[in-house]
Amino acid sequence: MEAMTFPRYSPDDIISYLRSHILEGAEARNLVKSDVFGNPKLEVLHMIYLRILQKMCGIRVEHAYMMPLNVDIMYPQIYEGFLPVCNLYIHMERLLPMCRINDFQIADVLNPKTKRTVRFLSGILNFVNFSEFRREAYLELQQSYKLAMEKKQHLEAVNREATLKLEKLNTIPAEHEAEIKQLTESIRELEQQLRQDYRRKQTALQEETFQKKADIAERNQKLNECKVSLAALKEEQEQLKSKIVESPEEWKSYNEMMKEKIKKLKKEKQEATEEYERYRDLVDVLPSCQVELQLYQKKMEIQGENVERLSSVLSEIRNLEDQLESSQVELKKANTDEMSLKRVVTAKREKLATAEIQLQKMHEDIELHKSAVLEHFNKVQEKRGAVCDKVMAIRKEIKQKKDQIEQLKEDAEETAKKAKEIHLNLKAVVDKCHESLLKAVKASAASRPEKIDEIREGLFSIQSSLNDS
């Protein structure tokens, strides 16, 4: 995060953005590039910072001119001129670290530099753009959440309506319970009767068909035996024809015996055909029995459907009974929950009563504190008035002193002029003295060797006189 930077905007882009997004009305129309950059106007720059704080932090204009009440200041009127700048610096110092700017100083408010102002405004504009983008994303998320909650509420309402409809469909009214019981009993009786009739007729038909099949098998066996015996007799007849040597009487007796056998076989064949015709009549009767069986089968299918319906009704009744039991259990739980909730509500009411008493006490304390603060404020105002009077007197004295200082300055200027004239006069005199001194020095320098010779002669004379003495 500390390695992240923000784009540096040009002064023209900053001015256009401030006009379109930060400032409004006459402030935006009257804003010029020279008011912020180059030789900036402090009041315009402070106004821009204040509008940014209003937009981003919700700070009102009056907050910049408010003195904190928790600080005891002897002469608050002294701070009135510096208070807006100080409050602006405090709020900007809180805002700019969020814009990745950590070197904001009070000098940037009192004596701003162009490069630092461009960097500060670039960071602020970047943060404003970021906050607006995130605000739009948050509003979209909030809108989607609101729509999802509305959809959820709608689905819950639809679900409740569907559960109520299901309960109405599943519940059997008390008026129709007796009819449903009678119908179930009659359906059971009909099922039992139909099953008994079906089983009885089915067993009778099976016995008849079994007997008919046995008779047909016996008849077929007899017919086969007769066919075999006829074939054997024909073979014997052919064999006997080849071996006939006997008398005609024996042949006659044999023919009569064979005729009797043929008659018996014809009788048995006739009886078999009669049995076959009787069985065929029975087979012709079978389709009507099959139709009846199909009708019985359809009735059994209908009965099975009725049984299934009855079983579904019974299962629904069991489900309803289970639901009734569960609802009774839930009612018991709800009753217990209601009792516990009532207890909780009573406890909360007691807590609310105590809280209301405490709130009343707090309101009384706040009112007492307000009255004390108002009294203190009135005293401060009185002191402020007295101090204002003193300040006015001091200002008058300062004005008098300033007038005296101006008068003294004028006197000093006059004395300085006089001193200058005297200095010029003295300088001229000194120059003359210097010239006379130079002349005297030159004259003394010219007469110096003569005087030295005279002194030397005087010294020699003195020495000679001393030596003589």
Coordinates of C-alpha atoms in Angstrom, one line a residue:
M1 CA 0.0 0.0 0.0
E2 CA 2.8 2.4 0.8
A3 CA 4.3 1.8 -2.7
M4 CA 1.1 2.9 -4.4
T5 CA 0.9 6.3 -6.0
F6 CA -1.6 8.5 -7.7
P7 CA -1.6 10.3 -11.0
R8 CA -0.4 13.9 -11.1
Y9 CA -3.0 16.1 -12.8
S10 CA -2.1 19.3 -14.7
P11 CA -3.3 22.6 -13.3
D12 CA -5.8 23.0 -16.1
D13 CA -7.3 19.6 -15.4
I14 CA -7.5 20.4 -11.7
I15 CA -9.3 23.7 -12.3
S16 CA -11.8 22.1 -14.7
Y17 CA -12.5 19.3 -12.2
L18 CA -12.9 21.7 -9.4
R19 CA -15.4 23.8 -11.5
S20 CA -17.4 20.8 -12.5
H21 CA -17.4 18.5 -9.4
I22 CA -16.4 20.5 -6.3
L23 CA -17.6 24.1 -6.6
E24 CA -21.0 25.4 -7.6
G25 CA -22.6 28.6 -8.9
A26 CA -20.5 31.8 -8.7
E27 CA -17.6 30.1 -7.0
A28 CA -17.1 27.8 -10.1
R29 CA -17.6 30.6 -12.6
N30 CA -15.2 33.0 -10.8
L31 CA -12.4 30.4 -10.3
V32 CA -9.3 31.2 -12.3
K33 CA -6.0 29.3 -12.6
S34 CA -4.0 32.2 -11.1
D35 CA -6.2 32.1 -7.9
V36 CA -4.7 28.6 -7.0
F37 CA -1.3 28.4 -8.7
G38 CA 1.5 30.8 -9.2
N39 CA 0.6 33.5 -6.6
P40 CA -2.4 31.8 -5.0
K41 CA -5.1 33.7 -3.1
L42 CA -5.3 32.2 0.4
E43 CA -9.0 32.8 0.7
V44 CA -9.7 30.9 -2.6
L45 CA -7.5 28.0 -1.7
H46 CA -9.0 27.8 1.8
M47 CA -12.5 27.9 0.2
I48 CA -11.6 24.9 -2.1
Y49 CA -10.2 22.9 0.9
L50 CA -13.4 23.7 2.8
R51 CA -15.7 22.6 0.0
I52 CA -13.7 19.3 -0.4
L53 CA -14.1 18.7 3.4
Q54 CA -17.8 19.4 3.1
K55 CA -18.1 16.9 0.3
M56 CA -15.9 14.1 1.6
C57 CA -16.2 14.4 5.4
G58 CA -19.6 16.1 5.9
I59 CA -18.0 19.1 7.7
R60 CA -20.2 22.2 7.8
V61 CA -18.9 25.7 7.4
E62 CA -19.7 26.7 11.0
H63 CA -17.4 23.9 12.2
A64 CA -14.4 25.9 11.0
Y65 CA -15.3 28.8 13.3
M66 CA -16.2 26.9 16.5
M67 CA -14.1 27.1 19.6
P68 CA -13.9 23.9 21.6
L69 CA -15.8 24.2 24.9
N70 CA -13.6 21.6 26.7
V71 CA -10.6 23.8 26.5
D72 CA -10.2 26.7 29.1
I73 CA -8.8 29.7 27.2
M74 CA -8.3 33.0 29.0
Y75 CA -8.8 35.3 26.0
P76 CA -10.7 33.4 23.2
Q77 CA -11.1 36.6 21.1
I78 CA -7.4 36.5 20.4
Y79 CA -7.8 33.2 18.5
E80 CA -10.8 34.3 16.4
G81 CA -8.6 35.3 13.4
F82 CA -6.4 32.2 13.5
L83 CA -9.2 29.7 14.5
P84 CA -10.6 29.0 10.9
V85 CA -7.0 28.3 9.6
C86 CA -6.2 26.0 12.6
N87 CA -9.5 24.1 12.2
L88 CA -8.9 23.8 8.4
Y89 CA -5.4 22.5 9.0
I90 CA -6.7 19.9 11.6
H91 CA -9.4 18.6 9.3
M92 CA -7.1 18.5 6.2
E93 CA -4.4 16.7 8.3
R94 CA -7.0 14.0 9.0
L95 CA -8.2 13.7 5.4
L96 CA -4.9 13.7 3.5
P97 CA -3.4 10.5 5.0
M98 CA -6.4 8.7 3.4
C99 CA -5.3 10.2 0.1
R100 CA -1.7 8.7 0.6
I101 CA -0.3 12.2 1.5
N102 CA 1.6 12.3 4.8
D103 CA 3.6 15.5 4.7
F104 CA 0.9 18.1 5.0
Q105 CA 2.1 21.1 7.1
I106 CA 0.6 24.3 8.4
A107 CA 2.8 26.2 6.0
D108 CA 0.8 24.6 3.1
V109 CA -2.2 26.5 4.4
L110 CA -0.5 29.8 5.3
N111 CA 2.1 30.0 2.5
P112 CA 1.3 27.4 -0.1
K113 CA 3.8 26.4 -2.9
T114 CA 2.6 25.5 -6.4
K115 CA 4.2 22.1 -6.7
R116 CA 3.0 20.9 -3.3
T117 CA -0.5 22.4 -4.0
V118 CA -0.7 20.5 -7.3
R119 CA 0.4 17.2 -5.5
F120 CA -2.2 17.7 -2.7
L121 CA -5.0 18.5 -5.1
S122 CA -4.1 15.6 -7.4
G123 CA -4.2 13.2 -4.4
I124 CA -7.5 14.6 -3.2
L125 CA -9.1 14.4 -6.7
N126 CA -7.8 10.8 -7.1
F127 CA -9.4 9.9 -3.7
V128 CA -12.7 11.7 -4.7
N129 CA -12.8 9.7 -7.9
F130 CA -12.1 6.5 -6.1
S131 CA -14.8 7.2 -3.4
E132 CA -17.4 8.0 -6.1
F133 CA -16.6 4.8 -8.0
R134 CA -16.8 2.7 -4.8
R135 CA -20.0 4.6 -3.8
E136 CA -21.6 3.6 -7.2
A137 CA -20.5 0.0 -6.7
Y138 CA -22.0 0.1 -3.1
L139 CA -25.2 1.5 -4.4
E140 CA -25.5 -1.2 -7.1
L141 CA -24.8 -3.8 -4.4
Q142 CA -27.4 -2.3 -2.1
Q143 CA -29.9 -2.2 -5.0
S144 CA -29.3 -5.9 -5.8
Y145 CA -29.5 -6.8 -2.1
K146 CA -32.8 -4.9 -1.9
L147 CA -34.2 -6.6 -4.9
A148 CA -33.1 -10.0 -3.6
M149 CA -34.8 -9.3 -0.2
E150 CA -38.0 -8.3 -2.0
K151 CA -37.8 -11.4 -4.1
K152 CA -37.2 -13.5 -1.0
Q153 CA -40.2 -11.9 0.8
H154 CA -42.4 -12.5 -2.2
L155 CA -41.3 -16.2 -2.4
E156 CA -41.9 -16.6 1.3
A157 CA -45.4 -15.1 0.9
V158 CA -46.1 -17.5 -2.0
N159 CA -44.7 -20.4 0.0
R160 CA -47.0 -19.5 2.9
E161 CA -50.0 -19.3 0.6
A162 CA -49.1 -22.7 -1.0
T163 CA -48.7 -24.3 2.5
L164 CA -52.1 -23.0 3.4
K165 CA -53.7 -24.3 0.2
L166 CA -52.0 -27.7 0.9
E167 CA -53.3 -27.8 4.4
K168 CA -56.8 -27.0 3.1
L169 CA -56.6 -29.7 0.5
N170 CA -55.2 -32.3 2.9
T171 CA -57.6 -31.6 5.7
I172 CA -60.9 -33.5 5.6
P173 CA -63.9 -31.4 6.7
A174 CA -65.9 -32.8 9.6
E175 CA -69.0 -32.8 7.4
H176 CA -67.6 -35.4 5.0
E177 CA -65.9 -37.7 7.4
A178 CA -68.9 -40.0 7.9
E179 CA -69.4 -40.3 4.1
I180 CA -65.8 -41.2 3.6
K181 CA -66.0 -43.9 6.3
Q182 CA -69.1 -45.3 4.7
L183 CA -67.5 -45.3 1.3
T184 CA -64.4 -47.0 2.6
E185 CA -66.5 -49.8 4.3
S186 CA -68.6 -50.3 1.1
I187 CA -65.4 -50.5 -1.0
R188 CA -64.0 -53.1 1.3
E189 CA -67.2 -55.2 1.2
L190 CA -67.3 -55.0 -2.6
E191 CA -63.7 -56.0 -2.9
Q192 CA -64.3 -59.0 -0.7
Q193 CA -67.4 -60.1 -2.6
L194 CA -65.7 -59.6 -6.0
R195 CA -62.7 -61.6 -4.9
Q196 CA -64.9 -64.5 -3.6
D197 CA -67.0 -64.6 -6.8
Y198 CA -63.9 -64.4 -9.0
R199 CA -62.2 -67.2 -7.1
R200 CA -65.3 -69.4 -7.1
K201 CA -66.0 -69.0 -10.9
Q202 CA -62.3 -69.4 -11.7
T203 CA -62.1 -72.7 -9.7
A204 CA -65.4 -74.0 -11.4
L205 CA -64.1 -73.1 -14.9
Q206 CA -60.7 -74.7 -14.1
E207 CA -62.4 -78.0 -12.9
E208 CA -64.7 -78.1 -16.0
T209 CA -61.8 -77.5 -18.4
F210 CA -59.7 -80.1 -16.6
Q211 CA -62.6 -82.7 -16.9
K212 CA -63.1 -81.9 -20.6
K213 CA -59.4 -82.2 -21.3
A214 CA -59.4 -85.6 -19.5
D215 CA -62.4 -86.8 -21.5
I216 CA -60.9 -85.6 -24.8
A217 CA -57.7 -87.4 -23.9
E218 CA -59.5 -90.6 -23.2
R219 CA -61.6 -90.4 -26.4
N220 CA -58.4 -89.7 -28.4
Q221 CA -56.7 -92.7 -26.8
K222 CA -59.7 -94.9 -27.7
L223 CA -59.7 -93.6 -31.3
N224 CA -56.0 -94.3 -31.6
E225 CA -56.5 -97.8 -30.2
C226 CA -59.4 -98.4 -32.7
K227 CA -57.3 -97.2 -35.6
V228 CA -54.5 -99.5 -34.6
S229 CA -56.9 -102.4 -34.3
L230 CA -58.4 -101.7 -37.7
A231 CA -54.9 -101.5 -39.2
A232 CA -54.1 -104.8 -37.6
L233 CA -57.3 -106.4 -38.7
K234 CA -56.7 -105.2 -42.3
E235 CA -53.3 -106.8 -42.2
E236 CA -54.8 -110.1 -40.8
Q237 CA -57.5 -109.9 -43.5
E238 CA -54.9 -109.7 -46.2
Q239 CA -52.9 -112.4 -44.7
L240 CA -56.0 -114.6 -44.3
K241 CA -57.1 -113.9 -47.9
S242 CA -53.8 -115.4 -49.0
K243 CA -54.2 -118.4 -46.7
I244 CA -57.9 -119.1 -47.3
V245 CA -58.2 -122.9 -47.6
E246 CA -60.9 -123.4 -45.1
S247 CA -64.6 -124.1 -45.7
P248 CA -67.1 -121.4 -46.6
E249 CA -69.0 -121.9 -43.3
E250 CA -65.9 -120.9 -41.4
W251 CA -65.5 -118.0 -43.7
K252 CA -69.1 -116.9 -43.2
S253 CA -68.8 -117.2 -39.4
Y254 CA -65.6 -115.2 -39.6
N255 CA -67.3 -112.6 -41.8
E256 CA -70.2 -112.3 -39.3
M257 CA -67.8 -111.9 -36.5
M258 CA -65.9 -109.2 -38.4
K259 CA -69.2 -107.4 -39.2
E260 CA -70.1 -107.4 -35.5
K261 CA -66.7 -105.9 -34.7
I262 CA -67.2 -103.3 -37.5
K263 CA -70.6 -102.4 -36.0
K264 CA -69.1 -102.0 -32.6
L265 CA -66.4 -99.8 -34.1
K266 CA -69.0 -97.7 -35.9
K267 CA -71.0 -97.3 -32.6
E268 CA -67.8 -96.3 -30.8
K269 CA -67.0 -93.9 -33.7
Q270 CA -70.5 -92.4 -33.5
E271 CA -70.2 -92.0 -29.8
A272 CA -66.8 -90.3 -30.2
T273 CA -68.3 -88.0 -32.8
E274 CA -71.2 -87.2 -30.5
E275 CA -68.7 -86.5 -27.7
Y276 CA -66.7 -84.4 -30.1
E277 CA -69.8 -82.4 -31.1
R278 CA -70.7 -81.9 -27.4
Y279 CA -67.2 -80.7 -26.6
R280 CA -67.3 -78.4 -29.7
D281 CA -70.6 -76.9 -28.3
L282 CA -68.8 -76.4 -25.0
V283 CA -65.9 -74.7 -26.8
D284 CA -68.5 -72.5 -28.6
V285 CA -69.8 -71.5 -25.2
L286 CA -66.3 -70.6 -24.0
P287 CA -66.1 -67.1 -25.7
S288 CA -69.1 -66.0 -23.7
C289 CA -67.3 -67.2 -20.6
Q290 CA -64.2 -65.4 -21.7
V291 CA -66.2 -62.2 -22.2
E292 CA -67.6 -62.6 -18.7
L293 CA -64.0 -63.2 -17.5
Q294 CA -62.9 -60.0 -19.2
L295 CA -65.7 -58.1 -17.6
Y296 CA -64.7 -59.5 -14.2
Q297 CA -61.1 -58.6 -15.0
K298 CA -62.1 -55.0 -15.8
K299 CA -64.2 -54.9 -12.6
M300 CA -61.1 -56.2 -10.7
E301 CA -58.9 -53.5 -12.3
I302 CA -61.5 -50.8 -11.4
Q303 CA -61.6 -52.4 -7.9
G304 CA -57.8 -52.3 -7.8
E305 CA -57.8 -48.6 -8.8
N306 CA -60.4 -48.0 -6.1
V307 CA -58.2 -49.9 -3.7
E308 CA -55.2 -47.8 -4.7
R309 CA -57.3 -44.6 -4.3
L310 CA -58.4 -45.8 -0.9
S311 CA -54.8 -46.6 0.1
S312 CA -53.8 -43.1 -1.1
V313 CA -56.6 -41.6 0.9
L314 CA -55.6 -43.7 3.9
S315 CA -52.0 -42.6 3.5
E316 CA -53.1 -39.0 3.2
I317 CA -55.2 -39.5 6.3
R318 CA -52.2 -41.0 8.1
N319 CA -50.1 -38.1 6.9
L320 CA -52.7 -35.7 8.1
E321 CA -52.7 -37.5 11.5
D322 CA -48.9 -37.2 11.6
Q323 CA -49.2 -33.5 10.7
L324 CA -51.8 -33.1 13.4
E325 CA -49.6 -34.7 15.9
S326 CA -46.6 -32.6 14.8
S327 CA -48.8 -29.5 14.8
Q328 CA -49.9 -30.4 18.3
V329 CA -46.3 -30.8 19.4
E330 CA -45.5 -27.6 17.7
L331 CA -48.4 -26.0 19.5
K332 CA -47.1 -27.2 22.8
K333 CA -43.6 -25.9 21.8
A334 CA -45.2 -22.6 20.8
N335 CA -47.1 -22.4 24.1
T336 CA -43.8 -23.0 26.0
D337 CA -42.0 -20.5 23.7
E338 CA -44.9 -18.1 24.3
M339 CA -44.6 -18.5 28.0
S340 CA -40.8 -18.0 27.9
L341 CA -41.3 -15.0 25.5
K342 CA -43.8 -13.5 27.9
R343 CA -41.3 -13.9 30.7
V344 CA -38.6 -12.4 28.5
V345 CA -41.0 -9.6 27.6
T346 CA -41.8 -8.9 31.2
A347 CA -38.0 -8.9 32.0
K348 CA -37.4 -6.6 29.1
R349 CA -40.2 -4.3 30.2
E350 CA -38.7 -4.1 33.7
K351 CA -35.3 -3.4 32.1
L352 CA -37.0 -0.7 29.9
A353 CA -38.6 0.8 33.0
T354 CA -35.3 0.9 34.7
A355 CA -33.7 2.3 31.5
E356 CA -36.4 4.9 31.3
I357 CA -35.7 5.9 34.9
Q358 CA -32.0 6.1 34.1
L359 CA -32.8 8.1 30.9
Q360 CA -34.8 10.5 33.0
K361 CA -32.0 10.8 35.4
M362 CA -29.6 11.3 32.5
H363 CA -31.9 13.9 31.0
E364 CA -32.0 15.7 34.3
D365 CA -28.2 15.5 34.6
I366 CA -27.9 16.8 31.0
E367 CA -30.2 19.6 31.7
L368 CA -28.3 20.5 34.9
H369 CA -25.1 20.3 32.9
K370 CA -26.6 22.4 30.2
S371 CA -27.7 25.0 32.7
A372 CA -24.2 24.9 34.2
V373 CA -22.6 25.2 30.8
L374 CA -24.9 28.1 29.9
E375 CA -24.0 29.8 33.2
H376 CA -20.4 29.3 32.4
F377 CA -20.9 30.5 28.9
N378 CA -22.7 33.6 30.2
K379 CA -19.8 34.2 32.6
V380 CA -17.4 33.7 29.7
Q381 CA -19.4 36.2 27.6
E382 CA -19.3 38.7 30.5
K383 CA -15.6 38.1 30.9
R384 CA -15.3 38.4 27.1
G385 CA -17.2 41.7 27.2
A386 CA -14.9 43.0 30.0
V387 CA -11.9 41.8 28.1
C388 CA -13.3 43.5 24.9
D389 CA -13.6 46.7 26.9
K390 CA -10.0 46.3 28.1
V391 CA -8.9 45.5 24.6
M392 CA -10.6 48.6 23.3
A393 CA -9.0 50.7 26.0
I394 CA -5.6 49.0 25.2
R395 CA -6.3 49.7 21.5
K396 CA -6.9 53.4 22.3
E397 CA -3.7 53.5 24.3
I398 CA -1.9 51.8 21.5
K399 CA -3.3 54.4 19.1
Q400 CA -2.2 57.1 21.4
K401 CA 1.2 55.5 21.7
K402 CA 1.4 55.2 17.9
D403 CA 0.6 58.9 17.6
Q404 CA 3.3 59.7 20.1
I405 CA 5.7 57.4 18.3
E406 CA 4.9 59.2 15.0
Q407 CA 5.4 62.6 16.7
L408 CA 8.7 61.3 18.2
K409 CA 9.7 60.0 14.7
E410 CA 9.0 63.5 13.3
D411 CA 11.1 65.1 16.1
A412 CA 13.8 62.6 15.5
E413 CA 13.8 63.3 11.8
E414 CA 14.1 67.1 12.6
T415 CA 16.9 66.4 15.1
A416 CA 18.6 64.1 12.6
K417 CA 18.4 66.9 10.0
K418 CA 19.9 69.4 12.5
A419 CA 22.6 66.8 13.5
K420 CA 23.4 66.3 9.8
E421 CA 23.8 70.1 9.4
I422 CA 26.0 70.3 12.5
H423 CA 27.9 67.3 11.2
L424 CA 28.5 69.0 7.9
N425 CA 29.6 72.2 9.7
L426 CA 31.9 70.2 12.0
K427 CA 33.3 68.3 9.0
A428 CA 34.1 71.6 7.3
V429 CA 35.8 72.9 10.5
V430 CA 37.7 69.7 10.9
D431 CA 38.8 69.9 7.3
K432 CA 40.1 73.4 8.0
C433 CA 41.9 72.2 11.1
H434 CA 43.4 69.4 9.2
E435 CA 44.7 71.8 6.6
S436 CA 46.2 74.1 9.2
L437 CA 47.7 71.1 10.9
L438 CA 49.2 69.9 7.7
K439 CA 50.7 73.4 7.1
A440 CA 52.0 73.4 10.7
V441 CA 53.5 69.9 10.2
K442 CA 55.2 71.0 7.0
A443 CA 56.5 74.2 8.6
S444 CA 57.8 72.2 11.7
A445 CA 59.3 69.6 9.4
A446 CA 61.2 72.4 7.5
S447 CA 62.4 74.1 10.7
R448 CA 63.2 70.8 12.5
P449 CA 66.9 70.3 11.4
E450 CA 67.7 73.9 12.5
K451 CA 66.1 73.3 15.9
I452 CA 67.9 70.0 16.2
D453 CA 71.2 71.8 15.5
E454 CA 70.4 74.5 18.0
I455 CA 69.5 71.8 20.6
R456 CA 72.6 69.9 19.9
E457 CA 74.7 73.1 20.3
G458 CA 72.9 73.8 23.5
L459 CA 73.6 70.2 24.7
F460 CA 77.3 70.5 23.7
S461 CA 77.6 73.8 25.6
I462 CA 76.0 72.3 28.6
Q463 CA 78.3 69.3 28.5
S464 CA 81.3 71.5 28.1
S465 CA 80.2 73.7 31.0
L466 CA 79.7 70.6 33.1
N467 CA 83.1 69.2 32.2
D468 CA 84.7 72.5 33.1
S469 CA 83.1 72.5 36.5

